[in-house]
Short mmCIF file of C-alpha atoms in Angstrom, two decimals:
data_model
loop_
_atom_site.label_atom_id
_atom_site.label_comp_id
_atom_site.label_asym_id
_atom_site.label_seq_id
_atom_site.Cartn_x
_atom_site.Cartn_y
_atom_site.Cartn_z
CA UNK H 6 -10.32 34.99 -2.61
CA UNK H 7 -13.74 33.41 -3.50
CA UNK H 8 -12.87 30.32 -1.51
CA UNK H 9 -11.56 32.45 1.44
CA UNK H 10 -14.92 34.46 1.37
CA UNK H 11 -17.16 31.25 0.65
CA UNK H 12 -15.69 29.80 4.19
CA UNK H 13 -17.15 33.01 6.03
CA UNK H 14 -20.71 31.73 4.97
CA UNK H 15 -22.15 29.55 7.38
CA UNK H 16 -22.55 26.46 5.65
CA UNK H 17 -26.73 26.06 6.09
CA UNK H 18 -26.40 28.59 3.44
CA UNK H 19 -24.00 27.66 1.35
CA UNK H 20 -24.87 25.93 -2.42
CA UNK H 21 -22.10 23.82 -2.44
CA UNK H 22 -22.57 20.20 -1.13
CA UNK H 23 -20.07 18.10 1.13
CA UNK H 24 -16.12 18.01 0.18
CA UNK H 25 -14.70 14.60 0.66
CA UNK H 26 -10.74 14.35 0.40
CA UNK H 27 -9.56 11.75 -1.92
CA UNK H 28 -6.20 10.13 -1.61
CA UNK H 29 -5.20 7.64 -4.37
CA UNK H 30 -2.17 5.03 -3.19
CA UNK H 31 -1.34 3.23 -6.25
CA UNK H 32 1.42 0.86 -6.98
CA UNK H 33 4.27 -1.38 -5.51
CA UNK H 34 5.12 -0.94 -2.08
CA UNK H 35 8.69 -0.26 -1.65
CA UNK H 36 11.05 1.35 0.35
CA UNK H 37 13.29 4.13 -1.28
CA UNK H 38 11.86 5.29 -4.50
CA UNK H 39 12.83 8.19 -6.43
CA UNK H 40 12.04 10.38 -9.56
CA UNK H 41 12.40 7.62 -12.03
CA UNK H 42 10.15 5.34 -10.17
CA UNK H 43 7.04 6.90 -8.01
CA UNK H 44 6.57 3.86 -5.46
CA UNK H 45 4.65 3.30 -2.19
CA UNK H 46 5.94 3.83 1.00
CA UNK H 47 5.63 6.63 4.45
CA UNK H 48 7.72 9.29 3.10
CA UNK H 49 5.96 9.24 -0.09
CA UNK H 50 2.60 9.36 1.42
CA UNK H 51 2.78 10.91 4.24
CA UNK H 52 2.67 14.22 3.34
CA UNK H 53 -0.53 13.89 1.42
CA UNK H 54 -2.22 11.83 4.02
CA UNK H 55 -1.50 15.01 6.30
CA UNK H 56 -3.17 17.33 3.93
CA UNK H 57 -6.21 14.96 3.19
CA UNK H 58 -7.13 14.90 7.16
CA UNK H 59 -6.67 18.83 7.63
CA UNK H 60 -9.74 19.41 6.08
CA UNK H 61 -11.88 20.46 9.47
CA UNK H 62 -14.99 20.34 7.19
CA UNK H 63 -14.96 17.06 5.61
CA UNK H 64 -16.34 14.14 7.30
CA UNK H 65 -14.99 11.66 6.17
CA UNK H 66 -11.42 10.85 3.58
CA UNK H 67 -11.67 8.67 0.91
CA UNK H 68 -9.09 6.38 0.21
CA UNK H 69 -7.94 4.71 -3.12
CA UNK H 70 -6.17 1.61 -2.89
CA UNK H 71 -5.02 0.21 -6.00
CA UNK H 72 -1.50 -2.09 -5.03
CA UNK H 73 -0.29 -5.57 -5.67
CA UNK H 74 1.31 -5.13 -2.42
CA UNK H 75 5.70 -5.05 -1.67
CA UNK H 76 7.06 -4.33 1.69
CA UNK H 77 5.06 -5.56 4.74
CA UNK H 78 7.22 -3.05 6.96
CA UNK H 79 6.46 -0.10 4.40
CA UNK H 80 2.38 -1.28 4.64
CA UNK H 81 2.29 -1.41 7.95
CA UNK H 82 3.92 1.80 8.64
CA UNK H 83 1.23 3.39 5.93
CA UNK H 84 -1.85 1.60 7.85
CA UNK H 85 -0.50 2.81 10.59
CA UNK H 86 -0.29 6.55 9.85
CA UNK H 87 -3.81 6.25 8.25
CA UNK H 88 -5.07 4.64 11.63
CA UNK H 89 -3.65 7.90 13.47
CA UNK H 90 -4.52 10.74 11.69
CA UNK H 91 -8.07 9.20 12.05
CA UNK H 92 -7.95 9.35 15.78
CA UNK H 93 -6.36 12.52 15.64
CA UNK H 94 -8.51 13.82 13.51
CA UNK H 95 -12.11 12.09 13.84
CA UNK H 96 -12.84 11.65 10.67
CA UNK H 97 -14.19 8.67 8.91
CA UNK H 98 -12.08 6.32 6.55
CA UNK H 99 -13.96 4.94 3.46
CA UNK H 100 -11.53 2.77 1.62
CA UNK H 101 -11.91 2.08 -2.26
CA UNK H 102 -10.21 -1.23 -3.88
CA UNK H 103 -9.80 -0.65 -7.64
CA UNK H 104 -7.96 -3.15 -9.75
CA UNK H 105 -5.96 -4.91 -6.62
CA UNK H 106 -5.98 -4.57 -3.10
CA UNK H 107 -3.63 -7.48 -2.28
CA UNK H 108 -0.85 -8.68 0.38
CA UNK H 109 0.58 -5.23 1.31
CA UNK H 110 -2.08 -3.44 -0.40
CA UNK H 111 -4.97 -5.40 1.38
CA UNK H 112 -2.97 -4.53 4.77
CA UNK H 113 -3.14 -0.81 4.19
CA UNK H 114 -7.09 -0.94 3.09
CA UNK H 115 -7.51 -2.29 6.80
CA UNK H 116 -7.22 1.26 7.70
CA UNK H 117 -10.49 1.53 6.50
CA UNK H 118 -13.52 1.97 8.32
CA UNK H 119 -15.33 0.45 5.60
CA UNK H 120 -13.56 -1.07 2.73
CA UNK H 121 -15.51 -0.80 -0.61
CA UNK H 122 -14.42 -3.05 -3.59
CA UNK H 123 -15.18 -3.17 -7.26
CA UNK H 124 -16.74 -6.77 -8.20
CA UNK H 125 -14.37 -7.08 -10.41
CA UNK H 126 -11.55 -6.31 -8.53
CA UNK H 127 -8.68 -8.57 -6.28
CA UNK H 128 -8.09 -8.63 -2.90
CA UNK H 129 -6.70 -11.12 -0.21
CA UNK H 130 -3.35 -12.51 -0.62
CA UNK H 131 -2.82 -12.71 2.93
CA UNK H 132 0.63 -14.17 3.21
CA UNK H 133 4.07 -13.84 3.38
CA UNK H 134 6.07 -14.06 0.34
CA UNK H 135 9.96 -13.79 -0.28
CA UNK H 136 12.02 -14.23 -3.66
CA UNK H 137 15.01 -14.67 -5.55
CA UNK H 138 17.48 -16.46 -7.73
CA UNK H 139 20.32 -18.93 -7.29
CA UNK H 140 23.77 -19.02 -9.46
CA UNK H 141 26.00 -21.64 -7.76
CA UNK H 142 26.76 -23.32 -11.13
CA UNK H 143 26.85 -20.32 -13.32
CA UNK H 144 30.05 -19.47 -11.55
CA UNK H 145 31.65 -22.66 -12.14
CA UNK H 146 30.65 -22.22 -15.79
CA UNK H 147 32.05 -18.86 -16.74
CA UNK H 148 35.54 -19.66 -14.71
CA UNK H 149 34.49 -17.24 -11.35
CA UNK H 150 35.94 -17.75 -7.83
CA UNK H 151 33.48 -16.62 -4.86
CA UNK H 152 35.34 -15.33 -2.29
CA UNK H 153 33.67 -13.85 0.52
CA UNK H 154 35.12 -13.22 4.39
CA UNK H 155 32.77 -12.84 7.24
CA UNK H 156 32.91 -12.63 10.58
CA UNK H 157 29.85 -14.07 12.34
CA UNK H 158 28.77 -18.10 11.11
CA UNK H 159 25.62 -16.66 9.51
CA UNK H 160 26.44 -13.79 7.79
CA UNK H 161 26.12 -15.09 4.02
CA UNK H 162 22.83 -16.80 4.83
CA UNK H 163 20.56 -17.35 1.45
CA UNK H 164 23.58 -16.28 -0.36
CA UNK H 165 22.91 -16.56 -4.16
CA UNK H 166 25.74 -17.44 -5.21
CA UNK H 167 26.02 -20.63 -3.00
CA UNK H 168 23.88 -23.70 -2.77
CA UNK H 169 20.68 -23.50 -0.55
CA UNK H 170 21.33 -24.83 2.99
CA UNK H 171 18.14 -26.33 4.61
CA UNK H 172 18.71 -24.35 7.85
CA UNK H 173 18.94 -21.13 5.88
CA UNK H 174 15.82 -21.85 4.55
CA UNK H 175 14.56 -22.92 7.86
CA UNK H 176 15.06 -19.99 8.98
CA UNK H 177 13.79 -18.05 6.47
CA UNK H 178 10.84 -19.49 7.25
CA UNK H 179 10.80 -18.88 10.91
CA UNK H 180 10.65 -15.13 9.84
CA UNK H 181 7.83 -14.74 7.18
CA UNK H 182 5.21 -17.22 10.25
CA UNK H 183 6.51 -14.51 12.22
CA UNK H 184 5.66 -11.95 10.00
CA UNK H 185 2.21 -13.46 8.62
CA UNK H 186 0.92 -14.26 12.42
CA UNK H 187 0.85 -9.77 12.72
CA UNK H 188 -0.83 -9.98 9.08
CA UNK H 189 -3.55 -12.33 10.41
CA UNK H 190 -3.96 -10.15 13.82
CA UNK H 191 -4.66 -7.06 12.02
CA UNK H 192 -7.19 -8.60 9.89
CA UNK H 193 -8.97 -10.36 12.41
CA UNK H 194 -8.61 -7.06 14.87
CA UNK H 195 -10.22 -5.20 11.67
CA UNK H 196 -12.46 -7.29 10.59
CA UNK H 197 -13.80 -8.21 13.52
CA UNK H 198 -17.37 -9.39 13.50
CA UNK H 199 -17.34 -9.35 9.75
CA UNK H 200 -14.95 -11.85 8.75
CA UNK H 201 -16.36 -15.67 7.90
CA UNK H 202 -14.38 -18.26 9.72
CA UNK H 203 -13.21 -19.95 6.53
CA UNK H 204 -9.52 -21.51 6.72
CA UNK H 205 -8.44 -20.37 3.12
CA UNK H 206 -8.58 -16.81 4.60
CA UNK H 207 -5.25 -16.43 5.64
CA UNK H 208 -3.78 -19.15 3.37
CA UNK H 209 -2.55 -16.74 0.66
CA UNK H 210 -5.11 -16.83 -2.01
CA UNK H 211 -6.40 -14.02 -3.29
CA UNK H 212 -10.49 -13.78 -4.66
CA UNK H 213 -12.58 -11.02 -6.78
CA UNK H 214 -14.12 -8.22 -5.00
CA UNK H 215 -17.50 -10.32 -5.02
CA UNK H 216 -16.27 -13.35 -3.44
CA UNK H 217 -14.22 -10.93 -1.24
CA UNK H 218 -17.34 -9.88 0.35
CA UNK H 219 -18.66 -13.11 0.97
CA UNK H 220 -15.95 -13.94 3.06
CA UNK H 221 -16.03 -10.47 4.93
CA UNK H 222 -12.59 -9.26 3.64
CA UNK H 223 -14.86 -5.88 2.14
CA UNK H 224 -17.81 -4.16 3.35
CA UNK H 225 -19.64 -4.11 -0.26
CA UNK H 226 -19.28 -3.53 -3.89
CA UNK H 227 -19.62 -0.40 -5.19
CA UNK H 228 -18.36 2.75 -7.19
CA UNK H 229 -16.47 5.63 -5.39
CA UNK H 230 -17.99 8.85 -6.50
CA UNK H 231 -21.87 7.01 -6.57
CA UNK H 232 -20.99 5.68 -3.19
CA UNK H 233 -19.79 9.20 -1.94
CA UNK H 234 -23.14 11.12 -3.26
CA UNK H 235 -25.34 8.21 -2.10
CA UNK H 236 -23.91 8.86 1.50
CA UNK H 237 -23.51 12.42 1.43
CA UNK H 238 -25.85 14.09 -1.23
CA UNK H 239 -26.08 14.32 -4.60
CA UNK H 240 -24.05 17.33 -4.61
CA UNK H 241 -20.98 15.84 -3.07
CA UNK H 242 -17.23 16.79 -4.68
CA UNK H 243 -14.58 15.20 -4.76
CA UNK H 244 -11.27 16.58 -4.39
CA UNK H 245 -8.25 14.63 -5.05
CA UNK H 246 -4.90 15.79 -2.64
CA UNK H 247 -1.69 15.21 -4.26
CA UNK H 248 1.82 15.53 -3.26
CA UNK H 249 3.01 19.30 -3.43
CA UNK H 250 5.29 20.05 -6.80
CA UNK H 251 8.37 22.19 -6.52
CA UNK H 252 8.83 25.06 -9.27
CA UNK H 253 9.72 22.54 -12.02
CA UNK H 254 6.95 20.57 -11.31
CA UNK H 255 8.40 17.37 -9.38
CA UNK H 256 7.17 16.21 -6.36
CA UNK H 257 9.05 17.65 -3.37
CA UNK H 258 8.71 13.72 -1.12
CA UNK H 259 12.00 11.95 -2.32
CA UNK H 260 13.42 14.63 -4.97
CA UNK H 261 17.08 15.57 -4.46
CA UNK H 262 19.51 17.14 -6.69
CA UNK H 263 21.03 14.52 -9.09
CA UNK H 264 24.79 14.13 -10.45
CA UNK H 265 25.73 12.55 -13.18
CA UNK H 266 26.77 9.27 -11.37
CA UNK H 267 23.56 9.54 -9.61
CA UNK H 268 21.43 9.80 -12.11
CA UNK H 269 23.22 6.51 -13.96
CA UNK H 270 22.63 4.79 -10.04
CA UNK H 271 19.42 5.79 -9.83
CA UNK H 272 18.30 4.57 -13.54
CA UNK H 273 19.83 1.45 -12.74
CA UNK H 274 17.78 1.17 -9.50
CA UNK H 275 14.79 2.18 -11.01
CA UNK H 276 15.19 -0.55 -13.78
CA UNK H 277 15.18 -3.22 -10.71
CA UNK H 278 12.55 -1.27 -9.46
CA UNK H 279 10.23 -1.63 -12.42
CA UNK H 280 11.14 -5.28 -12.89
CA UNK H 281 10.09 -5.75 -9.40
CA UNK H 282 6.83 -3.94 -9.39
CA UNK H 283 5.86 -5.98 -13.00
CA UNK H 284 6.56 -9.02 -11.26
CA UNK H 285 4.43 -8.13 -8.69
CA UNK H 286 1.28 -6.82 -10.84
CA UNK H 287 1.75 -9.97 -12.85
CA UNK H 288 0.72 -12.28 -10.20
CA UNK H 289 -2.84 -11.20 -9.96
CA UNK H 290 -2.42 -11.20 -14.02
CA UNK H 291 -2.41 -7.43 -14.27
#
């Protein structure tokens, strides 16, 4: 009721200084997800992006981006919801880097406005990366027949458990140019006017916040809540927005009911999940 009756008071008179919405996006970015793994992608943060830019009052959201990146689709589709609710809604985005801010995670801080970085911290990684393992001979060893039917020529392409074809991996290729050539238009569609025209950009390596700035990839170096009260008073809160919690305290974005042969599917997933995400984090050696 105090809050209700404090928003009746025109705010020249009220004591309290600005409210700046804080979003924090932290970890891998991944499609799916679930209660035994909280990962990054639009259904997950969605919600709480909505909430954040409701807030008539508040000038500007903060956003903190702390991500060794994952799924460029997943990234995209974040950057891109960020990008429209600041249309819709006029309001300023201040983006905050923390430990990593890189691939995926560097293509969502574009939805910044002004991307802020610790000195410390990493960002870049502008590429296109894609993974796995091969067992051709591990078949042969343990006495294992492949046997796979397909119609279509190409529908076992990159197949692990066959030997690498050179047009398979041609192709391959083909898609991640593809895919890095929109990486590199956002940034330079961004970063327009701020980015140094340095050819180890967009090669894939990744830098500190420091030399991050040098190359224009972040506005400056700083601290979020001293940046916040430098730019809108010493009196400034901030007020994180998280995901709302149903009655037993989950959170509602990807929470269904479980069974038994769920639960075992989804702690299996999860364990891929986790593997996944490490591998990520350890790249930047975090």
């Amino acid at each position: 009721m105090a809050g209700f009756l404090r928003k009746l008071v025109p705010k020249r008179f009220r004591k309290e200084g600005v409210i700046i919405p804080v979003v924090r996006l932290q970890g891998a970015i991944m499609s799916g997800g679930g209660q035994f793994r909280p990962i990054l992608n639009l259904a997950n943060v969605a919600p709480v992006l909505e909430k954040a830019f409701s807030d008539k009052e508040a000038p500007a959201v903060a956003i903190v981006v702390n991500s060794p990146g994952g799924s460029p689709v997943q990234s995209r589709l974040i950057f891109t919801r960020i990008r429209e609710l600041a249309r819709e809604k006029q309001k300023k985005v201040l983006v905050f880097v923390e430990d990593v801010a890189a691939s995926g995670g560097y293509m969502i801080a574009l939805a910044g406005d002004e991307i802020i970085a610790d000195p410390t911290s990493i960002v870049g990684s502008i590429g296109v990366v894609s993974g796995g393992f091969g067992f051709p001979e591990l078949l042969k060893k343990i006495g294992v027949e492949r046997r796979v039917y397909t119609a279509g020529e190409n529908k076992v392409i990159l197949d692990p458990f066959q030997p690498e074809k050179e047009k398979d991996i041609e192709y391959l290729k083909t898609l991640q140019l593809e895919i890095h050539e929109i990486f590199i238009t956002m940034v330079r569609e961004r970063r327009a006017g701020r980015l140094k025209d340095d050819e180890t950009v967009f090669s894939g390596l990744f830098w500190s916040g420091t030399r991050g700035l040098e190359l224009g990839l972040v506005d400056s170096l700083g601290d979020m809540r001293q940046e916040l009260k430098r730019r809108y008073g010493p009196k400034t809160r901030l007020q994180l927005v998280t995901a709302a919690r149903s009655l037993f305290g989950r959170r509602i974005p990807g929470v269904s009911p479980v069974s038994m042969d769920g639960f075992a599917s989804g702690l299996a997933t999860g364990l891929v999940e986790a593997a996944e995400e490490k591998a990520l984090w350890s790249r930047y050696g975090l």
